[in-house]
Amino acid sequence: SGTQAGPDRRGILLVVAGPSGVGKGALIRELLRRHPQVQWSVSCTTRAPRPGEEDGVDYHFVSEAEFARMCEQGELLEWALVYGCDRYGTPRGPVEQALEAGRDIVLEIDYQGARSVRAQLPEAVMVFVAPPSATDLRERLAGRNTESDGAIRRRMRSAAVEFSHMGMFEYVLVNDELERACNDLEAIYLAERMRSRRCG
Ligand code: ADP
Ligand code: 5GP
């Protein structure tokens, strides 16, 4: 309305996608460390927690039934079946509240989710993280030591599909050297903050 007190801009919605193991998590962690005011969107997932992952922090770990209920009640902004086995989705409330309140928020989601978010919120800033090579990607996935051989093969196959959707992202960031790539992600964020207006 223009008469109410409130932030003079909506928050920035940063969407980060790219194949599993490319380093999205590492890049986002560093961005959040450098800019603690940026909020992290905690996704829901039906996959089991990895050692060290905390419920409500890394993900909301939910049952298939609970996930289905959230979908039906419209509680998810987007959701997708990722790697053909587990469901992942973004709770709608925290995203809408952050943007409304002028807080910036970052989503780490797959290309299907990214497409759905962009359709609903065209102002989203879309970033695709690419590996220097397929060999690097496989080594990082294996080196993380969190997935079985079968899961690694599934994720490598999905990487090709993820790549084929790179064109819908405004930014493509190659994660070769982590420190440099962190600076690139930060540069995108800082540039977006300086935009005079935000449109789809
Ligand atoms: P994602 O979130 O995309 O699945 P992670 O952030 O978990 O990927 O990274 C996968 C693995 O690769 C982790 O062990 C991480 O420390 C490592 N990694 C991330 N970026 C780089 C990089 N630039 N060079 C080498 N290893 C990296
Ligand atoms: P991981 O099992 O390695 O934590 O995540 C696997 C992939 O799931 C990530 O690379 C990311 O692309 C995707 N993902 C995580 N959260 C969400 C979400 O809320 N929605 C969608 N669509 N994908 C997600």
PDB file of C-alpha atoms and ligand atoms in Angstrom:
ATOM      1  CA  SER A   1       0.000   0.000   0.000  1.00  0.00           C
ATOM      2  CA  GLY A   2       2.979   2.260   0.496  1.00  0.00           C
ATOM      3  CA  THR A   3       1.644   3.636   3.762  1.00  0.00           C
ATOM      4  CA  GLN A   4       2.699   0.781   6.016  1.00  0.00           C
ATOM      5  CA  ALA A   5       6.075   0.532   7.634  1.00  0.00           C
ATOM      6  CA  GLY A   6       8.163  -2.265   6.144  1.00  0.00           C
ATOM      7  CA  PRO A   7      11.266  -3.069   4.158  1.00  0.00           C
ATOM      8  CA  ASP A   8      11.838  -0.900   1.119  1.00  0.00           C
ATOM      9  CA  ARG A   9      12.630  -3.945  -0.974  1.00  0.00           C
ATOM     10  CA  ARG A  10      11.587  -7.576  -1.155  1.00  0.00           C
ATOM     11  CA  GLY A  11      14.224 -10.107  -0.212  1.00  0.00           C
ATOM     12  CA  ILE A  12      16.404 -11.690  -2.877  1.00  0.00           C
ATOM     13  CA  LEU A  13      15.482 -15.269  -3.736  1.00  0.00           C
ATOM     14  CA  LEU A  14      18.670 -17.089  -4.706  1.00  0.00           C
ATOM     15  CA  VAL A  15      18.127 -20.492  -6.330  1.00  0.00           C
ATOM     16  CA  VAL A  16      21.206 -22.723  -6.588  1.00  0.00           C
ATOM     17  CA  ALA A  17      21.055 -25.914  -8.652  1.00  0.00           C
ATOM     18  CA  GLY A  18      23.519 -28.303 -10.266  1.00  0.00           C
ATOM     19  CA  PRO A  19      24.478 -31.981 -10.146  1.00  0.00           C
ATOM     20  CA  SER A  20      24.923 -33.826  -6.876  1.00  0.00           C
ATOM     21  CA  GLY A  21      28.471 -33.552  -5.547  1.00  0.00           C
ATOM     22  CA  VAL A  22      29.378 -30.444  -7.538  1.00  0.00           C
ATOM     23  CA  GLY A  23      29.843 -28.474  -4.318  1.00  0.00           C
ATOM     24  CA  LYS A  24      26.573 -26.539  -3.937  1.00  0.00           C
ATOM     25  CA  GLY A  25      26.519 -27.203  -0.208  1.00  0.00           C
ATOM     26  CA  ALA A  26      30.111 -26.070   0.294  1.00  0.00           C
ATOM     27  CA  LEU A  27      29.556 -22.895  -1.745  1.00  0.00           C
ATOM     28  CA  ILE A  28      26.338 -21.969   0.040  1.00  0.00           C
ATOM     29  CA  ARG A  29      27.830 -22.636   3.475  1.00  0.00           C
ATOM     30  CA  GLU A  30      30.579 -20.150   2.708  1.00  0.00           C
ATOM     31  CA  LEU A  31      28.121 -17.556   1.359  1.00  0.00           C
ATOM     32  CA  LEU A  32      26.091 -17.853   4.574  1.00  0.00           C
ATOM     33  CA  ARG A  33      29.243 -17.541   6.660  1.00  0.00           C
ATOM     34  CA  ARG A  34      30.175 -14.333   4.850  1.00  0.00           C
ATOM     35  CA  HIS A  35      26.615 -12.997   4.916  1.00  0.00           C
ATOM     36  CA  PRO A  36      24.899 -14.298   8.049  1.00  0.00           C
ATOM     37  CA  GLN A  37      21.768 -12.255   7.343  1.00  0.00           C
ATOM     38  CA  VAL A  38      21.015 -14.530   4.386  1.00  0.00           C
ATOM     39  CA  GLN A  39      18.521 -17.223   5.345  1.00  0.00           C
ATOM     40  CA  TRP A  40      18.793 -20.893   4.354  1.00  0.00           C
ATOM     41  CA  SER A  41      15.641 -22.637   3.167  1.00  0.00           C
ATOM     42  CA  VAL A  42      15.416 -25.954   5.016  1.00  0.00           C
ATOM     43  CA  SER A  43      13.917 -28.473   2.585  1.00  0.00           C
ATOM     44  CA  CYS A  44      11.822 -31.494   3.446  1.00  0.00           C
ATOM     45  CA  THR A  45      13.030 -34.873   2.241  1.00  0.00           C
ATOM     46  CA  THR A  46      11.988 -38.497   2.474  1.00  0.00           C
ATOM     47  CA  ARG A  47      15.609 -39.692   2.300  1.00  0.00           C
ATOM     48  CA  ALA A  48      17.357 -40.907   5.441  1.00  0.00           C
ATOM     49  CA  PRO A  49      19.702 -38.522   7.271  1.00  0.00           C
ATOM     50  CA  ARG A  50      23.427 -38.957   6.643  1.00  0.00           C
ATOM     51  CA  PRO A  51      25.732 -39.185   9.642  1.00  0.00           C
ATOM     52  CA  GLY A  52      26.111 -35.675  11.040  1.00  0.00           C
ATOM     53  CA  GLU A  53      22.966 -34.292   9.442  1.00  0.00           C
ATOM     54  CA  GLU A  54      20.565 -32.669  11.852  1.00  0.00           C
ATOM     55  CA  ASP A  55      16.788 -32.688  11.547  1.00  0.00           C
ATOM     56  CA  GLY A  56      15.445 -29.160  11.111  1.00  0.00           C
ATOM     57  CA  VAL A  57      18.900 -27.808  10.228  1.00  0.00           C
ATOM     58  CA  ASP A  58      20.084 -29.632   7.102  1.00  0.00           C
ATOM     59  CA  TYR A  59      16.647 -30.939   6.180  1.00  0.00           C
ATOM     60  CA  HIS A  60      13.310 -31.712   7.720  1.00  0.00           C
ATOM     61  CA  PHE A  61      13.432 -35.512   7.504  1.00  0.00           C
ATOM     62  CA  VAL A  62       9.862 -36.686   6.979  1.00  0.00           C
ATOM     63  CA  SER A  63       8.003 -39.908   6.150  1.00  0.00           C
ATOM     64  CA  GLU A  64       6.371 -40.534   2.751  1.00  0.00           C
ATOM     65  CA  ALA A  65       2.986 -40.044   4.435  1.00  0.00           C
ATOM     66  CA  GLU A  66       3.957 -36.714   5.974  1.00  0.00           C
ATOM     67  CA  PHE A  67       5.428 -35.557   2.657  1.00  0.00           C
ATOM     68  CA  ALA A  68       2.194 -36.472   0.846  1.00  0.00           C
ATOM     69  CA  ARG A  69       0.181 -34.586   3.460  1.00  0.00           C
ATOM     70  CA  MET A  70       2.313 -31.443   3.019  1.00  0.00           C
ATOM     71  CA  CYS A  71       1.821 -31.620  -0.772  1.00  0.00           C
ATOM     72  CA  GLU A  72      -1.926 -32.011  -0.449  1.00  0.00           C
ATOM     73  CA  GLN A  73      -2.252 -29.127   1.982  1.00  0.00           C
ATOM     74  CA  GLY A  74      -0.266 -26.837  -0.321  1.00  0.00           C
ATOM     75  CA  GLU A  75       2.511 -26.390   2.222  1.00  0.00           C
ATOM     76  CA  LEU A  76       5.273 -26.841  -0.366  1.00  0.00           C
ATOM     77  CA  LEU A  77       6.316 -24.111  -2.797  1.00  0.00           C
ATOM     78  CA  GLU A  78       7.717 -26.842  -5.062  1.00  0.00           C
ATOM     79  CA  TRP A  79       8.643 -30.473  -4.789  1.00  0.00           C
ATOM     80  CA  ALA A  80      10.259 -33.104  -6.993  1.00  0.00           C
ATOM     81  CA  LEU A  81      11.238 -36.730  -7.151  1.00  0.00           C
ATOM     82  CA  VAL A  82      15.027 -36.516  -7.331  1.00  0.00           C
ATOM     83  CA  TYR A  83      17.272 -39.340  -8.674  1.00  0.00           C
ATOM     84  CA  GLY A  84      14.136 -41.416  -9.057  1.00  0.00           C
ATOM     85  CA  CYS A  85      13.909 -42.445  -5.450  1.00  0.00           C
ATOM     86  CA  ASP A  86      13.477 -39.693  -2.882  1.00  0.00           C
ATOM     87  CA  ARG A  87      11.149 -36.718  -2.649  1.00  0.00           C
ATOM     88  CA  TYR A  88      12.434 -33.265  -1.805  1.00  0.00           C
ATOM     89  CA  GLY A  89      10.424 -30.091  -1.355  1.00  0.00           C
ATOM     90  CA  THR A  90      10.649 -26.470  -0.228  1.00  0.00           C
ATOM     91  CA  PRO A  91       8.304 -25.345   2.569  1.00  0.00           C
ATOM     92  CA  ARG A  92       6.357 -22.358   1.242  1.00  0.00           C
ATOM     93  CA  GLY A  93       5.900 -20.344   4.466  1.00  0.00           C
ATOM     94  CA  PRO A  94       9.510 -19.475   5.294  1.00  0.00           C
ATOM     95  CA  VAL A  95      10.244 -18.391   1.694  1.00  0.00           C
ATOM     96  CA  GLU A  96       7.195 -16.127   1.427  1.00  0.00           C
ATOM     97  CA  GLN A  97       7.788 -14.658   4.878  1.00  0.00           C
ATOM     98  CA  ALA A  98      11.460 -13.939   4.167  1.00  0.00           C
ATOM     99  CA  LEU A  99      10.803 -12.224   0.831  1.00  0.00           C
ATOM    100  CA  GLU A 100       7.947 -10.203   2.295  1.00  0.00           C
ATOM    101  CA  ALA A 101      10.101  -9.060   5.212  1.00  0.00           C
ATOM    102  CA  GLY A 102      12.978  -8.087   2.905  1.00  0.00           C
ATOM    103  CA  ARG A 103      15.230 -10.945   4.016  1.00  0.00           C
ATOM    104  CA  ASP A 104      17.340 -12.705   1.387  1.00  0.00           C
ATOM    105  CA  ILE A 105      16.950 -16.475   1.202  1.00  0.00           C
ATOM    106  CA  VAL A 106      18.804 -19.244  -0.625  1.00  0.00           C
ATOM    107  CA  LEU A 107      17.310 -22.480  -1.972  1.00  0.00           C
ATOM    108  CA  GLU A 108      19.412 -25.490  -2.991  1.00  0.00           C
ATOM    109  CA  ILE A 109      17.085 -27.474  -5.229  1.00  0.00           C
ATOM    110  CA  ASP A 110      17.138 -29.546  -8.414  1.00  0.00           C
ATOM    111  CA  TYR A 111      16.286 -28.279 -11.925  1.00  0.00           C
ATOM    112  CA  GLN A 112      12.657 -29.388 -11.681  1.00  0.00           C
ATOM    113  CA  GLY A 113      12.165 -27.426  -8.483  1.00  0.00           C
ATOM    114  CA  ALA A 114      14.070 -24.468  -9.933  1.00  0.00           C
ATOM    115  CA  ARG A 115      11.745 -24.382 -12.942  1.00  0.00           C
ATOM    116  CA  SER A 116       8.687 -24.450 -10.714  1.00  0.00           C
ATOM    117  CA  VAL A 117      10.028 -21.673  -8.447  1.00  0.00           C
ATOM    118  CA  ARG A 118      10.860 -19.488 -11.428  1.00  0.00           C
ATOM    119  CA  ALA A 119       7.311 -19.932 -12.792  1.00  0.00           C
ATOM    120  CA  GLN A 120       5.820 -18.774  -9.487  1.00  0.00           C
ATOM    121  CA  LEU A 121       8.421 -16.182  -8.512  1.00  0.00           C
ATOM    122  CA  PRO A 122       9.976 -14.768 -11.707  1.00  0.00           C
ATOM    123  CA  GLU A 123      12.274 -12.474  -9.720  1.00  0.00           C
ATOM    124  CA  ALA A 124      14.252 -15.523  -8.513  1.00  0.00           C
ATOM    125  CA  VAL A 125      17.989 -15.323  -9.212  1.00  0.00           C
ATOM    126  CA  MET A 126      18.913 -18.615 -10.831  1.00  0.00           C
ATOM    127  CA  VAL A 127      22.437 -20.008 -10.455  1.00  0.00           C
ATOM    128  CA  PHE A 128      23.697 -23.275 -11.940  1.00  0.00           C
ATOM    129  CA  VAL A 129      26.873 -24.778 -10.478  1.00  0.00           C
ATOM    130  CA  ALA A 130      28.893 -26.876 -12.943  1.00  0.00           C
ATOM    131  CA  PRO A 131      31.934 -29.095 -12.271  1.00  0.00           C
ATOM    132  CA  PRO A 132      35.172 -28.606 -14.243  1.00  0.00           C
ATOM    133  CA  SER A 133      34.675 -32.142 -15.636  1.00  0.00           C
ATOM    134  CA  ALA A 134      32.644 -35.338 -15.178  1.00  0.00           C
ATOM    135  CA  THR A 135      35.737 -36.959 -13.643  1.00  0.00           C
ATOM    136  CA  ASP A 136      35.949 -34.237 -11.004  1.00  0.00           C
ATOM    137  CA  LEU A 137      32.277 -34.699 -10.258  1.00  0.00           C
ATOM    138  CA  ARG A 138      32.615 -38.458  -9.791  1.00  0.00           C
ATOM    139  CA  GLU A 139      35.677 -37.989  -7.555  1.00  0.00           C
ATOM    140  CA  ARG A 140      33.889 -35.451  -5.353  1.00  0.00           C
ATOM    141  CA  LEU A 141      30.823 -37.656  -5.017  1.00  0.00           C
ATOM    142  CA  ALA A 142      32.946 -40.672  -4.123  1.00  0.00           C
ATOM    143  CA  GLY A 143      35.241 -38.586  -1.889  1.00  0.00           C
ATOM    144  CA  ARG A 144      32.307 -37.310   0.159  1.00  0.00           C
ATOM    145  CA  ASN A 145      31.780 -40.900   1.272  1.00  0.00           C
ATOM    146  CA  THR A 146      28.073 -40.462   1.885  1.00  0.00           C
ATOM    147  CA  GLU A 147      26.509 -42.580  -0.854  1.00  0.00           C
ATOM    148  CA  SER A 148      26.672 -46.220  -1.857  1.00  0.00           C
ATOM    149  CA  ASP A 149      28.171 -47.152  -5.256  1.00  0.00           C
ATOM    150  CA  GLY A 150      24.634 -47.589  -6.586  1.00  0.00           C
ATOM    151  CA  ALA A 151      23.599 -44.162  -5.365  1.00  0.00           C
ATOM    152  CA  ILE A 152      26.731 -42.604  -6.900  1.00  0.00           C
ATOM    153  CA  ARG A 153      25.912 -44.200 -10.267  1.00  0.00           C
ATOM    154  CA  ARG A 154      22.321 -42.936 -10.046  1.00  0.00           C
ATOM    155  CA  ARG A 155      23.552 -39.439  -9.234  1.00  0.00           C
ATOM    156  CA  MET A 156      26.065 -39.467 -12.115  1.00  0.00           C
ATOM    157  CA  ARG A 157      23.283 -40.459 -14.533  1.00  0.00           C
ATOM    158  CA  SER A 158      21.079 -37.667 -13.182  1.00  0.00           C
ATOM    159  CA  ALA A 159      23.929 -35.194 -13.640  1.00  0.00           C
ATOM    160  CA  ALA A 160      23.510 -35.452 -17.421  1.00  0.00           C
ATOM    161  CA  VAL A 161      19.828 -34.590 -17.119  1.00  0.00           C
ATOM    162  CA  GLU A 162      20.607 -31.714 -14.750  1.00  0.00           C
ATOM    163  CA  PHE A 163      23.159 -30.377 -17.306  1.00  0.00           C
ATOM    164  CA  SER A 164      20.645 -30.420 -20.113  1.00  0.00           C
ATOM    165  CA  HIS A 165      18.639 -27.780 -18.211  1.00  0.00           C
ATOM    166  CA  MET A 166      21.529 -25.389 -17.665  1.00  0.00           C
ATOM    167  CA  GLY A 167      20.029 -22.990 -20.219  1.00  0.00           C
ATOM    168  CA  MET A 168      17.242 -21.816 -17.927  1.00  0.00           C
ATOM    169  CA  PHE A 169      19.722 -20.393 -15.412  1.00  0.00           C
ATOM    170  CA  GLU A 170      20.904 -16.792 -15.611  1.00  0.00           C
ATOM    171  CA  TYR A 171      24.269 -17.587 -14.105  1.00  0.00           C
ATOM    172  CA  VAL A 172      26.583 -20.564 -14.628  1.00  0.00           C
ATOM    173  CA  LEU A 173      29.364 -20.893 -12.093  1.00  0.00           C
ATOM    174  CA  VAL A 174      32.163 -23.429 -12.577  1.00  0.00           C
ATOM    175  CA  ASN A 175      33.282 -24.800  -9.218  1.00  0.00           C
ATOM    176  CA  ASP A 176      36.908 -25.559 -10.039  1.00  0.00           C
ATOM    177  CA  GLU A 177      38.789 -24.038  -7.117  1.00  0.00           C
ATOM    178  CA  LEU A 178      36.488 -23.682  -4.105  1.00  0.00           C
ATOM    179  CA  GLU A 179      37.741 -20.338  -2.796  1.00  0.00           C
ATOM    180  CA  ARG A 180      37.501 -18.720  -6.218  1.00  0.00           C
ATOM    181  CA  ALA A 181      34.052 -20.169  -6.860  1.00  0.00           C
ATOM    182  CA  CYS A 182      32.893 -18.858  -3.459  1.00  0.00           C
ATOM    183  CA  ASN A 183      34.002 -15.405  -4.528  1.00  0.00           C
ATOM    184  CA  ASP A 184      31.999 -15.809  -7.744  1.00  0.00           C
ATOM    185  CA  LEU A 185      28.839 -16.804  -5.897  1.00  0.00           C
ATOM    186  CA  GLU A 186      29.331 -13.862  -3.558  1.00  0.00           C
ATOM    187  CA  ALA A 187      29.830 -11.561  -6.562  1.00  0.00           C
ATOM    188  CA  ILE A 188      26.480 -12.679  -7.990  1.00  0.00           C
ATOM    189  CA  TYR A 189      24.789 -12.043  -4.652  1.00  0.00           C
ATOM    190  CA  LEU A 190      26.406  -8.611  -4.240  1.00  0.00           C
ATOM    191  CA  ALA A 191      25.511  -7.597  -7.796  1.00  0.00           C
ATOM    192  CA  GLU A 192      21.892  -8.616  -7.235  1.00  0.00           C
ATOM    193  CA  ARG A 193      21.803  -6.511  -4.082  1.00  0.00           C
ATOM    194  CA  MET A 194      22.862  -3.494  -6.128  1.00  0.00           C
ATOM    195  CA  ARG A 195      20.141  -3.826  -8.736  1.00  0.00           C
ATOM    196  CA  SER A 196      17.922  -0.781  -8.889  1.00  0.00           C
ATOM    197  CA  ARG A 197      14.848  -2.896  -9.461  1.00  0.00           C
ATOM    198  CA  ARG A 198      13.874  -6.504  -9.526  1.00  0.00           C
ATOM    199  CA  CYS A 199      11.744  -8.054 -12.235  1.00  0.00           C
ATOM    200  CA  GLY A 200      11.166 -11.413 -13.906  1.00  0.00           C
TER     201      GLY A 200
HETATM  202  P1  ADP B   1      26.553 -30.878  -3.374  1.00  0.00           P
HETATM  203  O1  ADP B   1      25.958 -30.075  -2.232  1.00  0.00           O
HETATM  204  O2  ADP B   1      26.513 -30.151  -4.672  1.00  0.00           O
HETATM  205  O3  ADP B   1      25.989 -32.263  -3.500  1.00  0.00           O
HETATM  206  P2  ADP B   1      28.958 -30.868  -1.676  1.00  0.00           P
HETATM  207  O4  ADP B   1      28.982 -29.435  -1.261  1.00  0.00           O
HETATM  208  O5  ADP B   1      28.518 -31.875  -0.669  1.00  0.00           O
HETATM  209  O6  ADP B   1      28.116 -31.055  -3.047  1.00  0.00           O
HETATM  210  O7  ADP B   1      30.408 -31.232  -2.217  1.00  0.00           O
HETATM  211  C1  ADP B   1      30.756 -32.552  -2.584  1.00  0.00           C
HETATM  212  C2  ADP B   1      32.185 -32.860  -2.162  1.00  0.00           C
HETATM  213  O8  ADP B   1      33.107 -32.116  -2.974  1.00  0.00           O
HETATM  214  C3  ADP B   1      32.447 -32.453  -0.728  1.00  0.00           C
HETATM  215  O9  ADP B   1      33.280 -33.417  -0.116  1.00  0.00           O
HETATM  216  C4  ADP B   1      33.159 -31.106  -0.873  1.00  0.00           C
HETATM  217  O10 ADP B   1      34.000 -30.829   0.211  1.00  0.00           O
HETATM  218  C5  ADP B   1      33.941 -31.287  -2.157  1.00  0.00           C
HETATM  219  N1  ADP B   1      34.180 -30.030  -2.926  1.00  0.00           N
HETATM  220  C6  ADP B   1      33.338 -28.976  -3.071  1.00  0.00           C
HETATM  221  N2  ADP B   1      33.883 -28.036  -3.863  1.00  0.00           N
HETATM  222  C7  ADP B   1      35.095 -28.497  -4.252  1.00  0.00           C
HETATM  223  C8  ADP B   1      36.149 -27.986  -5.083  1.00  0.00           C
HETATM  224  N3  ADP B   1      36.051 -26.793  -5.702  1.00  0.00           N
HETATM  225  N4  ADP B   1      37.242 -28.731  -5.260  1.00  0.00           N
HETATM  226  C9  ADP B   1      37.352 -29.949  -4.647  1.00  0.00           C
HETATM  227  N5  ADP B   1      36.404 -30.493  -3.855  1.00  0.00           N
HETATM  228  C10 ADP B   1      35.283 -29.788  -3.664  1.00  0.00           C
HETATM  229  P1  5GP B   2      21.135 -34.605  -1.198  1.00  0.00           P
HETATM  230  O1  5GP B   2      20.402 -35.922  -1.080  1.00  0.00           O
HETATM  231  O2  5GP B   2      22.528 -34.782  -1.748  1.00  0.00           O
HETATM  232  O3  5GP B   2      21.091 -33.766   0.057  1.00  0.00           O
HETATM  233  O4  5GP B   2      20.357 -33.747  -2.265  1.00  0.00           O
HETATM  234  C1  5GP B   2      20.199 -34.232  -3.534  1.00  0.00           C
HETATM  235  C2  5GP B   2      19.628 -33.174  -4.440  1.00  0.00           C
HETATM  236  O5  5GP B   2      18.288 -32.893  -4.069  1.00  0.00           O
HETATM  237  C3  5GP B   2      20.336 -31.823  -4.364  1.00  0.00           C
HETATM  238  O6  5GP B   2      21.401 -31.780  -5.273  1.00  0.00           O
HETATM  239  C4  5GP B   2      19.256 -30.858  -4.751  1.00  0.00           C
HETATM  240  O7  5GP B   2      19.360 -30.582  -6.125  1.00  0.00           O
HETATM  241  C5  5GP B   2      17.962 -31.609  -4.513  1.00  0.00           C
HETATM  242  N1  5GP B   2      17.127 -30.961  -3.510  1.00  0.00           N
HETATM  243  C6  5GP B   2      17.397 -30.708  -2.207  1.00  0.00           C
HETATM  244  N2  5GP B   2      16.380 -30.078  -1.613  1.00  0.00           N
HETATM  245  C7  5GP B   2      15.419 -29.913  -2.562  1.00  0.00           C
HETATM  246  C8  5GP B   2      14.110 -29.318  -2.570  1.00  0.00           C
HETATM  247  O8  5GP B   2      13.607 -28.793  -1.584  1.00  0.00           O
HETATM  248  N3  5GP B   2      13.441 -29.364  -3.748  1.00  0.00           N
HETATM  249  C9  5GP B   2      13.946 -29.923  -4.876  1.00  0.00           C
HETATM  250  N4  5GP B   2      13.203 -29.891  -5.982  1.00  0.00           N
HETATM  251  N5  5GP B   2      15.163 -30.489  -4.901  1.00  0.00           N
HETATM  252  C10 5GP B   2      15.896 -30.481  -3.765  1.00  0.00           C
END
